[in-house]
Amino acid sequence: MFRGPAASGEVVPSPNIWYYQHVYDVENRAQDADGEIWRVLREERDWTGLDVLDLGCGDGYHLPLFAADARSVLGIEPHPPLARDAERRVRDLENVRVRVGRAQRLPADDASVDIVHARTAYFFGPGCEPGLREAERVLRPGGSIMIVDLDVASEPYGGWMRADLPHYDPPAVERFFAAHGFNCRRVRTRWRFADFAAAESVLKIEFSAKVAQRAIADTRRLNPGSGEVTLPVGYRVHCRVKPTGLVLPGHSAASPDSAEAGESSESSTSPRIE
């Protein structure tokens, strides 16, 4: 399921992990079975020995993966119960901290991290400008913001998403990120489940009941036998580097506001894909 950003700037509940945390853990373990997203992220900016902020970290699933190589990792999560679970997950990792906070006001000092990472959280196109400004504030010069979102143009998963989001415009979202100085890399991944019951449970928390039934039927056709279930899912990885020197006014990297000034009437209708 997907929700639009709150006009007030308040936190919008994530309809999957907030309410179906156990099933969402099954989803996390199934995603990116071949490590393609991690490969692309490292190509964009290797975090070995660096300070990483994971925005919208949920119950902390990705924190240990960053912590294995990073100097420090700060997980930011707006939902206190998830933040507490994230703290429990990383309690034995000395280089990881978890704090409750929002993208619009990060609990981190200016120029304090080298990487801001967000995966299917908050940054979904028009409407996320406050979070972009905050990411820019906490990044050191030369630091990178890396945003991973689902590719709504990629089949079959994207087709199911479009059925639930008839007004979502993938090209408009890509234009938005390009106008804010991001590159975009498409990544094809496989989700891999131990069995069909696991796959079905995940599809039921990601889509409306009608679309979930369609997705379940399509997944059954893609996996006619018993045993392991795989599902092709596309992602987009958007990356931007904070300039290290003087940037002329009007340059796309001058500030997030410079791009906002040139935005068209594309309003904050991008989905909450969490």
GROMACS .gro file of N, CA, C and O in nm, residues 39-83:
model
  180
   39ARG      N    1   2.565  -0.356  -0.475
   39ARG     CA    2   2.674  -0.339  -0.572
   39ARG      C    3   2.671  -0.199  -0.632
   39ARG      O    4   2.774  -0.130  -0.638
   40VAL      N    5   2.551  -0.154  -0.673
   40VAL     CA    6   2.539  -0.022  -0.735
   40VAL      C    7   2.570   0.088  -0.633
   40VAL      O    8   2.638   0.187  -0.665
   41LEU      N    9   2.521   0.074  -0.510
   41LEU     CA   10   2.550   0.175  -0.408
   41LEU      C   11   2.700   0.188  -0.384
   41LEU      O   12   2.753   0.299  -0.374
   42ARG      N   13   2.769   0.076  -0.376
   42ARG     CA   14   2.915   0.082  -0.354
   42ARG      C   15   2.986   0.145  -0.473
   42ARG      O   16   3.087   0.214  -0.457
   43GLU      N   17   2.936   0.121  -0.593
   43GLU     CA   18   2.995   0.185  -0.710
   43GLU      C   19   2.977   0.336  -0.705
   43GLU      O   20   3.065   0.411  -0.747
   44GLU      N   21   2.863   0.380  -0.653
   44GLU     CA   22   2.838   0.523  -0.641
   44GLU      C   23   2.922   0.586  -0.530
   44GLU      O   24   2.976   0.694  -0.546
   45ARG      N   25   2.928   0.520  -0.416
   45ARG     CA   26   3.008   0.571  -0.305
   45ARG      C   27   3.033   0.459  -0.203
   45ARG      O   28   2.941   0.418  -0.132
   46ASP      N   29   3.154   0.412  -0.198
   46ASP     CA   30   3.191   0.309  -0.101
   46ASP      C   31   3.197   0.374   0.037
   46ASP      O   32   3.261   0.476   0.056
   47TRP      N   33   3.129   0.313   0.135
   47TRP     CA   34   3.120   0.371   0.269
   47TRP      C   35   3.225   0.317   0.365
   47TRP      O   36   3.221   0.347   0.485
   48THR      N   37   3.321   0.241   0.315
   48THR     CA   38   3.426   0.189   0.403
   48THR      C   39   3.499   0.304   0.472
   48THR      O   40   3.550   0.395   0.406
   49GLY      N   41   3.500   0.302   0.604
   49GLY     CA   42   3.568   0.404   0.683
   49GLY      C   43   3.497   0.537   0.690
   49GLY      O   44   3.553   0.634   0.744
   50LEU      N   45   3.373   0.544   0.643
   50LEU     CA   46   3.299   0.671   0.641
   50LEU      C   47   3.185   0.669   0.743
   50LEU      O   48   3.155   0.567   0.804
   51ASP      N   49   3.122   0.786   0.759
   51ASP     CA   50   3.009   0.802   0.851
   51ASP      C   51   2.880   0.803   0.769
   51ASP      O   52   2.863   0.885   0.679
   52VAL      N   53   2.788   0.711   0.804
   52VAL     CA   54   2.667   0.688   0.726
   52VAL      C   55   2.545   0.722   0.809
   52VAL      O   56   2.537   0.686   0.928
   53LEU      N   57   2.448   0.789   0.748
   53LEU     CA   58   2.317   0.812   0.809
   53LEU      C   59   2.214   0.735   0.726
   53LEU      O   60   2.202   0.759   0.606
   54ASP      N   61   2.143   0.643   0.790
   54ASP     CA   62   2.038   0.565   0.723
   54ASP      C   63   1.904   0.622   0.765
   54ASP      O   64   1.861   0.607   0.880
   55LEU      N   65   1.840   0.692   0.671
   55LEU     CA   66   1.717   0.764   0.700
   55LEU      C   67   1.596   0.676   0.676
   55LEU      O   68   1.582   0.615   0.570
   56GLY      N   69   1.507   0.668   0.776
   56GLY     CA   70   1.393   0.578   0.767
   56GLY      C   71   1.439   0.434   0.782
   56GLY      O   72   1.400   0.345   0.706
   57CYS      N   73   1.520   0.411   0.886
   57CYS     CA   74   1.586   0.280   0.900
   57CYS      C   75   1.492   0.170   0.948
   57CYS      O   76   1.532   0.054   0.954
   58GLY      N   77   1.368   0.204   0.984
   58GLY     CA   78   1.275   0.100   1.028
   58GLY      C   79   1.325   0.030   1.152
   58GLY      O   80   1.370   0.094   1.248
   59ASP      N   81   1.321  -0.102   1.151
   59ASP     CA   82   1.368  -0.178   1.266
   59ASP      C   83   1.516  -0.212   1.255
   59ASP      O   84   1.566  -0.301   1.323
   60GLY      N   85   1.587  -0.139   1.165
   60GLY     CA   86   1.732  -0.148   1.162
   60GLY      C   87   1.789  -0.258   1.076
   60GLY      O   88   1.908  -0.291   1.090
   61TYR      N   89   1.712  -0.312   0.983
   61TYR     CA   90   1.759  -0.426   0.906
   61TYR      C   91   1.891  -0.398   0.833
   61TYR      O   92   1.980  -0.484   0.828
   62HIS      N   93   1.906  -0.279   0.776
   62HIS     CA   94   2.025  -0.249   0.696
   62HIS      C   95   2.141  -0.195   0.778
   62HIS      O   96   2.253  -0.185   0.726
   63LEU      N   97   2.118  -0.160   0.903
   63LEU     CA   98   2.224  -0.097   0.982
   63LEU      C   99   2.348  -0.186   0.998
   63LEU      O  100   2.461  -0.139   0.979
   64PRO      N  101   2.334  -0.315   1.032
   64PRO     CA  102   2.455  -0.398   1.046
   64PRO      C  103   2.531  -0.413   0.916
   64PRO      O  104   2.655  -0.428   0.917
   65LEU      N  105   2.461  -0.409   0.803
   65LEU     CA  106   2.529  -0.423   0.674
   65LEU      C  107   2.619  -0.303   0.647
   65LEU      O  108   2.731  -0.318   0.596
   66PHE      N  109   2.573  -0.183   0.680
   66PHE     CA  110   2.659  -0.065   0.670
   66PHE      C  111   2.770  -0.071   0.775
   66PHE      O  112   2.885  -0.037   0.748
   67ALA      N  113   2.734  -0.111   0.895
   67ALA     CA  114   2.828  -0.107   1.007
   67ALA      C  115   2.949  -0.196   0.987
   67ALA      O  116   3.056  -0.172   1.046
   68ALA      N  117   2.936  -0.300   0.906
   68ALA     CA  118   3.047  -0.392   0.885
   68ALA      C  119   3.170  -0.322   0.828
   68ALA      O  120   3.283  -0.363   0.854
   69ASP      N  121   3.148  -0.212   0.753
   69ASP     CA  122   3.260  -0.141   0.689
   69ASP      C  123   3.269   0.006   0.727
   69ASP      O  124   3.377   0.066   0.713
   70ALA      N  125   3.159   0.066   0.768
   70ALA     CA  126   3.159   0.210   0.795
   70ALA      C  127   3.230   0.242   0.926
   70ALA      O  128   3.240   0.158   1.016
   71ARG      N  129   3.276   0.366   0.938
   71ARG     CA  130   3.332   0.411   1.065
   71ARG      C  131   3.220   0.425   1.169
   71ARG      O  132   3.234   0.383   1.283
   72SER      N  133   3.109   0.486   1.127
   72SER     CA  134   2.994   0.498   1.216
   72SER      C  135   2.867   0.495   1.134
   72SER      O  136   2.867   0.529   1.015
   73VAL      N  137   2.758   0.454   1.198
   73VAL     CA  138   2.627   0.449   1.133
   73VAL      C  139   2.525   0.509   1.229
   73VAL      O  140   2.520   0.472   1.347
   74LEU      N  141   2.446   0.602   1.177
   74LEU     CA  142   2.337   0.662   1.253
   74LEU      C  143   2.206   0.627   1.185
   74LEU      O  144   2.183   0.665   1.070
   75GLY      N  145   2.121   0.552   1.253
   75GLY     CA  146   1.989   0.518   1.201
   75GLY      C  147   1.886   0.617   1.253
   75GLY      O  148   1.879   0.641   1.373
   76ILE      N  149   1.807   0.674   1.162
   76ILE     CA  150   1.701   0.768   1.198
   76ILE      C  151   1.568   0.706   1.160
   76ILE      O  152   1.548   0.665   1.045
   77GLU      N  153   1.475   0.699   1.256
   77GLU     CA  154   1.345   0.638   1.233
   77GLU      C  155   1.238   0.720   1.306
   77GLU      O  156   1.251   0.748   1.425
   78PRO      N  157   1.129   0.759   1.235
   78PRO     CA  158   1.028   0.842   1.300
   78PRO      C  159   0.933   0.768   1.394
   78PRO      O  160   0.869   0.831   1.478
   79HIS      N  161   0.922   0.637   1.379
   79HIS     CA  162   0.825   0.560   1.458
   79HIS      C  163   0.895   0.500   1.579
   79HIS      O  164   0.977   0.407   1.564
   80PRO      N  165   0.868   0.548   1.701
   80PRO     CA  166   0.944   0.504   1.818
   80PRO      C  167   0.948   0.353   1.839
   80PRO      O  168   1.054   0.299   1.874
   81PRO      N  169   0.839   0.278   1.820
   81PRO     CA  170   0.850   0.132   1.840
   81PRO      C  171   0.952   0.067   1.747
   81PRO      O  172   1.025  -0.023   1.787
   82LEU      N  173   0.957   0.113   1.622
   82LEU     CA  174   1.056   0.059   1.528
   82LEU      C  175   1.196   0.100   1.569
   82LEU      O  176   1.291   0.021   1.558
   83ALA      N  177   1.211   0.225   1.613
   83ALA     CA  178   1.343   0.271   1.657
   83ALA      C  179   1.393   0.186   1.774
   83ALA      O  180   1.513   0.152   1.782
   0.00000   0.00000   0.00000
